[in-house]
Amino acid sequence: PIGSDFSSKFLTIFTLNGYVKVYDVSRHELKLLVPTKNAYDLFENFGEVIMAKANQDGTLVAFTIATESLVPDGKLYVWKLESDAVVSYDFIHKENPEAVPRLPITFNWDSDDHRLLACEARLIQQSRNSESLNISESQVFMIFPTNSAVLELEVLNLGPSEQLINLCTPNVITLKIGVVGQKTLRDFIGLQNSDAATRKMVLDFSLNVAQGNLDQAFICIRSLQSEAVWGNLAKMCVQTGRLDVAKICLGHLKKARSVRAIRKAIEDSTL
């Protein structure tokens, strides 16, 4: 073995020969969850596994790799144990033309929800252009796997010398020169102290919005009173042309400025 990680009751081990093994350690004897995965069978230019971690319920394993030249390949992979499928998120070749190439440095699964993953990624090279555009050297990408891909939920900027150490929804936990801090996810602003049921409701909403499932997102939060959540859903509905749902969202917005902004967006969309 060249590395290991322990989370909840699951031990993930990765070896010099490219093997990734996941064990349940809650019993007297180690139990291998699924047949061992070998990265050499998955990647043509494989060099070594850099890091691998299982999620809280032992259904997903996230890992990063290096190529034969021992250079990180710039992707974060998620191995879905039940279907034995691997999906990935590419930090270098992104679809957004304005995105700058980055490398994943470290990552953590959410301490409670098995679906969500936080990954810190840094600029490959700090250029004058990135400095002039005020682009953070390090960012935390909130991502989650679907059946066929790994999707982005939100991106948070890290300050100088700040680094990711954990994810405990609704907060990303960071460390900066010995001081522990936290950054609240966008849809949880105002709901930081909510109970577990409310947190799951909001996270379900966020994941559905990220996948474009607006009807399902609406169902998730019908009984929720949160200006931030309803405002985010209204904006997404305007962008996607779902003005029927956007108008319903207006009834849940109390701030006059928010209502005016959404109404103006709806009027512009119907021109």
Short mmCIF file of C-alpha atoms in Angstrom, two decimals:
data_model
loop_
_atom_site.label_atom_id
_atom_site.label_comp_id
_atom_site.label_asym_id
_atom_site.label_seq_id
_atom_site.Cartn_x
_atom_site.Cartn_y
_atom_site.Cartn_z
CA PRO A 1 0.00 0.00 0.00
CA ILE A 2 1.10 3.57 -0.71
CA GLY A 3 -1.88 5.28 0.91
CA SER A 4 -5.13 4.83 2.82
CA ASP A 5 -8.11 6.73 4.16
CA PHE A 6 -10.59 5.95 6.92
CA SER A 7 -14.08 7.49 7.01
CA SER A 8 -17.17 6.37 8.90
CA LYS A 9 -16.66 2.59 8.98
CA PHE A 10 -14.90 2.24 5.63
CA LEU A 11 -11.19 1.84 4.98
CA THR A 12 -9.88 2.67 1.50
CA ILE A 13 -6.44 1.37 0.54
CA PHE A 14 -4.52 2.01 -2.69
CA THR A 15 -1.33 0.28 -3.72
CA LEU A 16 1.77 0.86 -5.80
CA ASN A 17 0.43 -1.63 -8.36
CA GLY A 18 -2.70 0.47 -8.97
CA TYR A 19 -5.16 -1.52 -6.86
CA VAL A 20 -7.96 0.25 -4.96
CA LYS A 21 -9.64 -1.73 -2.17
CA VAL A 22 -12.54 -0.73 0.08
CA TYR A 23 -13.16 -2.55 3.37
CA ASP A 24 -15.94 -2.47 5.96
CA VAL A 25 -14.17 -2.40 9.32
CA SER A 26 -17.25 -2.36 11.55
CA ARG A 27 -16.97 -6.11 12.16
CA HIS A 28 -14.34 -8.25 13.86
CA GLU A 29 -12.76 -9.06 10.52
CA LEU A 30 -12.17 -6.78 7.53
CA LYS A 31 -14.79 -7.30 4.82
CA LEU A 32 -13.95 -6.38 1.22
CA LEU A 33 -17.02 -4.54 -0.11
CA VAL A 34 -16.52 -5.24 -3.81
CA PRO A 35 -13.88 -6.94 -5.97
CA THR A 36 -10.63 -4.99 -6.11
CA LYS A 37 -10.33 -2.33 -8.82
CA ASN A 38 -7.10 -1.95 -10.78
CA ALA A 39 -6.38 1.45 -12.30
CA TYR A 40 -4.13 -0.08 -14.98
CA ASP A 41 -7.28 -1.67 -16.43
CA LEU A 42 -9.05 1.70 -16.54
CA PHE A 43 -6.44 4.12 -17.85
CA GLU A 44 -3.96 3.71 -20.70
CA ASN A 45 -1.41 6.19 -19.36
CA PHE A 46 -1.75 5.30 -15.67
CA GLY A 47 1.12 5.95 -13.28
CA GLU A 48 -0.18 5.83 -9.71
CA VAL A 49 -3.14 6.62 -7.46
CA ILE A 50 -2.57 9.91 -5.63
CA MET A 51 -5.51 9.87 -3.22
CA ALA A 52 -8.65 7.76 -2.69
CA LYS A 53 -11.54 8.16 -0.24
CA ALA A 54 -14.87 6.36 0.27
CA ASN A 55 -18.05 8.25 1.09
CA GLN A 56 -20.08 7.86 4.29
CA ASP A 57 -22.19 4.89 3.22
CA GLY A 58 -19.52 3.05 1.26
CA THR A 59 -21.23 3.34 -2.14
CA LEU A 60 -18.79 5.75 -3.82
CA VAL A 61 -15.02 6.14 -3.94
CA ALA A 62 -13.39 9.34 -5.18
CA PHE A 63 -9.80 9.21 -6.37
CA THR A 64 -7.16 11.14 -8.29
CA ILE A 65 -4.33 9.69 -10.36
CA ALA A 66 -1.02 10.58 -11.98
CA THR A 67 0.12 9.59 -15.45
CA GLU A 68 3.10 7.41 -16.32
CA SER A 69 5.32 10.47 -15.97
CA LEU A 70 3.89 10.92 -12.43
CA VAL A 71 2.13 14.17 -13.38
CA PRO A 72 -1.45 14.60 -12.08
CA ASP A 73 -3.94 14.17 -14.94
CA GLY A 74 -6.22 16.98 -13.70
CA LYS A 75 -9.36 14.89 -13.14
CA LEU A 76 -11.28 13.69 -10.12
CA TYR A 77 -12.81 10.24 -10.60
CA VAL A 78 -15.76 8.69 -8.78
CA TRP A 79 -16.08 4.91 -8.70
CA LYS A 80 -19.68 3.81 -8.15
CA LEU A 81 -19.34 0.51 -6.37
CA GLU A 82 -22.86 -0.85 -7.00
CA SER A 83 -22.71 -0.43 -10.78
CA ASP A 84 -18.90 -0.73 -11.04
CA ALA A 85 -18.87 2.42 -13.19
CA VAL A 86 -16.39 5.30 -13.11
CA VAL A 87 -17.31 8.92 -13.90
CA SER A 88 -15.05 11.97 -13.76
CA TYR A 89 -14.80 15.74 -13.46
CA ASP A 90 -12.11 17.42 -15.60
CA PHE A 91 -10.49 20.48 -13.98
CA ILE A 92 -8.27 21.22 -16.99
CA HIS A 93 -10.48 20.80 -20.07
CA LYS A 94 -13.73 22.38 -18.91
CA GLU A 95 -16.71 23.19 -21.14
CA ASN A 96 -16.81 26.77 -19.87
CA PRO A 97 -14.39 28.74 -22.10
CA GLU A 98 -13.82 31.28 -19.31
CA ALA A 99 -12.67 28.64 -16.85
CA VAL A 100 -8.96 28.46 -16.06
CA PRO A 101 -7.09 25.13 -15.84
CA ARG A 102 -6.67 23.79 -12.33
CA LEU A 103 -5.43 20.68 -10.58
CA PRO A 104 -7.35 18.89 -7.81
CA ILE A 105 -5.29 19.02 -4.62
CA THR A 106 -7.45 17.40 -1.96
CA PHE A 107 -11.07 16.41 -1.47
CA ASN A 108 -13.55 15.37 1.23
CA TRP A 109 -16.91 13.68 1.12
CA ASP A 110 -19.68 15.31 3.15
CA SER A 111 -19.72 14.07 6.72
CA ASP A 112 -23.49 13.38 6.58
CA ASP A 113 -24.77 13.17 2.99
CA HIS A 114 -23.23 10.45 0.81
CA ARG A 115 -23.80 12.35 -2.48
CA LEU A 116 -21.79 15.52 -2.02
CA LEU A 117 -18.05 16.05 -2.42
CA ALA A 118 -15.82 19.09 -1.90
CA CYS A 119 -12.61 19.30 -3.93
CA GLU A 120 -9.93 21.97 -3.60
CA ALA A 121 -8.34 22.83 -6.94
CA ARG A 122 -5.49 25.27 -7.59
CA LEU A 123 -4.42 27.18 -10.66
CA ILE A 124 -1.81 25.31 -12.66
CA GLN A 125 0.01 28.57 -13.25
CA GLN A 126 -0.69 31.99 -11.75
CA SER A 127 -0.63 34.28 -14.80
CA ARG A 128 -0.86 38.05 -15.07
CA ASN A 129 -4.23 37.61 -16.72
CA SER A 130 -5.64 35.67 -13.76
CA GLU A 131 -4.29 38.29 -11.36
CA SER A 132 -5.89 41.13 -13.33
CA LEU A 133 -9.21 39.26 -13.36
CA ASN A 134 -8.94 38.70 -9.59
CA ILE A 135 -9.13 34.91 -9.96
CA SER A 136 -8.47 33.00 -6.75
CA GLU A 137 -5.48 30.70 -6.80
CA SER A 138 -7.46 28.07 -4.90
CA GLN A 139 -11.15 27.25 -5.14
CA VAL A 140 -13.40 24.63 -3.59
CA PHE A 141 -15.64 22.87 -6.11
CA MET A 142 -18.83 21.38 -4.71
CA ILE A 143 -19.55 18.42 -7.00
CA PHE A 144 -21.69 15.29 -7.05
CA PRO A 145 -21.88 12.20 -9.26
CA THR A 146 -24.87 11.25 -11.42
CA ASN A 147 -25.43 8.14 -13.50
CA SER A 148 -23.25 9.43 -16.33
CA ALA A 149 -21.17 12.36 -15.07
CA VAL A 150 -19.89 14.42 -12.17
CA LEU A 151 -21.72 17.76 -11.99
CA GLU A 152 -20.76 21.06 -10.40
CA LEU A 153 -23.02 22.49 -7.71
CA GLU A 154 -21.12 25.56 -6.55
CA VAL A 155 -17.62 27.04 -6.46
CA LEU A 156 -16.19 28.84 -3.43
CA ASN A 157 -13.06 30.99 -3.43
CA LEU A 158 -10.31 30.41 -0.90
CA GLY A 159 -8.10 33.20 0.39
CA PRO A 160 -4.28 33.20 0.45
CA SER A 161 -2.92 30.36 2.63
CA GLU A 162 -6.45 29.00 3.12
CA GLN A 163 -7.10 25.32 2.48
CA LEU A 164 -9.96 22.82 2.54
CA ILE A 165 -10.04 20.43 5.51
CA ASN A 166 -13.61 19.08 5.60
CA LEU A 167 -17.20 19.31 4.36
CA CYS A 168 -20.06 19.37 6.88
CA THR A 169 -23.13 20.61 5.03
CA PRO A 170 -24.11 23.42 5.15
CA ASN A 171 -20.50 24.50 5.72
CA VAL A 172 -17.16 23.99 4.02
CA ILE A 173 -14.50 23.81 6.75
CA THR A 174 -11.18 25.51 6.00
CA LEU A 175 -7.86 26.14 7.72
CA LYS A 176 -5.83 29.33 7.41
CA ILE A 177 -2.55 29.71 9.31
CA GLY A 178 -3.78 27.60 12.23
CA VAL A 179 -7.26 29.15 12.34
CA VAL A 180 -10.30 27.01 11.46
CA GLY A 181 -13.01 28.78 9.48
CA GLN A 182 -16.14 27.93 7.57
CA LYS A 183 -17.91 29.02 4.40
CA THR A 184 -21.67 28.50 4.06
CA LEU A 185 -23.05 27.06 0.85
CA ARG A 186 -25.15 29.51 -1.16
CA ASP A 187 -28.58 27.89 -0.71
CA PHE A 188 -28.09 27.49 3.06
CA ILE A 189 -27.55 31.18 3.84
CA GLY A 190 -29.94 31.96 6.69
CA LEU A 191 -30.43 28.24 7.38
CA GLN A 192 -27.09 27.43 8.99
CA ASN A 193 -28.70 26.23 12.23
CA SER A 194 -31.54 24.26 10.66
CA ASP A 195 -32.35 20.66 11.61
CA ALA A 196 -31.26 17.60 9.64
CA ALA A 197 -34.59 17.29 7.79
CA THR A 198 -34.40 20.88 6.55
CA ARG A 199 -30.76 20.49 5.50
CA LYS A 200 -31.66 17.42 3.44
CA MET A 201 -34.59 19.28 1.89
CA VAL A 202 -32.37 22.18 0.81
CA LEU A 203 -29.61 19.90 -0.46
CA ASP A 204 -32.15 17.89 -2.49
CA PHE A 205 -33.32 21.19 -3.95
CA SER A 206 -29.77 22.29 -4.80
CA LEU A 207 -28.88 19.02 -6.51
CA ASN A 208 -32.08 19.04 -8.57
CA VAL A 209 -31.48 22.63 -9.71
CA ALA A 210 -27.93 21.73 -10.73
CA GLN A 211 -29.34 18.93 -12.90
CA GLY A 212 -32.04 21.15 -14.38
CA ASN A 213 -34.89 19.27 -12.64
CA LEU A 214 -36.85 22.39 -11.73
CA ASP A 215 -40.18 20.68 -11.08
CA GLN A 216 -38.56 18.28 -8.64
CA ALA A 217 -36.60 21.13 -7.05
CA PHE A 218 -39.88 23.00 -6.49
CA ILE A 219 -41.43 19.94 -4.83
CA CYS A 220 -38.46 19.68 -2.44
CA ILE A 221 -38.96 23.15 -0.95
CA ARG A 222 -42.71 23.84 -1.13
CA SER A 223 -42.95 24.13 2.66
CA LEU A 224 -39.63 25.94 3.16
CA GLN A 225 -39.41 29.61 4.10
CA SER A 226 -36.04 30.78 2.83
CA GLU A 227 -35.47 33.96 0.86
CA ALA A 228 -32.15 32.67 -0.53
CA VAL A 229 -33.54 29.34 -1.77
CA TRP A 230 -36.68 30.79 -3.39
CA GLY A 231 -34.63 33.57 -4.98
CA ASN A 232 -32.16 31.08 -6.47
CA LEU A 233 -34.97 28.94 -7.85
CA ALA A 234 -36.68 32.00 -9.36
CA LYS A 235 -33.49 33.09 -11.14
CA MET A 236 -32.93 29.59 -12.52
CA CYS A 237 -36.53 29.43 -13.74
CA VAL A 238 -36.13 32.71 -15.62
CA GLN A 239 -32.91 31.51 -17.22
CA THR A 240 -34.56 28.28 -18.39
CA GLY A 241 -37.86 29.83 -19.44
CA ARG A 242 -39.93 28.28 -16.63
CA LEU A 243 -41.85 31.49 -15.96
CA ASP A 244 -44.78 29.59 -14.44
CA VAL A 245 -42.60 28.40 -11.55
CA ALA A 246 -40.76 31.75 -11.37
CA LYS A 247 -44.05 33.55 -10.69
CA ILE A 248 -44.84 31.14 -7.86
CA CYS A 249 -41.44 31.87 -6.37
CA LEU A 250 -42.29 35.58 -6.20
CA GLY A 251 -44.90 34.84 -3.55
CA HIS A 252 -42.17 33.54 -1.26
CA LEU A 253 -39.87 36.55 -1.63
CA LYS A 254 -40.28 39.22 1.03
CA LYS A 255 -37.59 41.71 0.04
CA ALA A 256 -38.94 44.27 -2.41
CA ARG A 257 -35.60 44.51 -4.22
CA SER A 258 -35.61 40.75 -4.91
CA VAL A 259 -39.19 40.84 -6.17
CA ARG A 260 -38.47 43.78 -8.50
CA ALA A 261 -35.37 42.08 -9.92
CA ILE A 262 -37.23 38.84 -10.66
CA ARG A 263 -40.27 40.66 -12.10
CA LYS A 264 -38.00 42.65 -14.42
CA ALA A 265 -36.28 39.45 -15.54
CA ILE A 266 -39.64 37.80 -16.24
CA GLU A 267 -40.84 40.82 -18.24
CA ASP A 268 -37.62 40.87 -20.27
CA SER A 269 -38.01 37.14 -20.98
CA THR A 270 -41.52 37.62 -22.39
CA LEU A 271 -40.57 40.39 -24.79
#
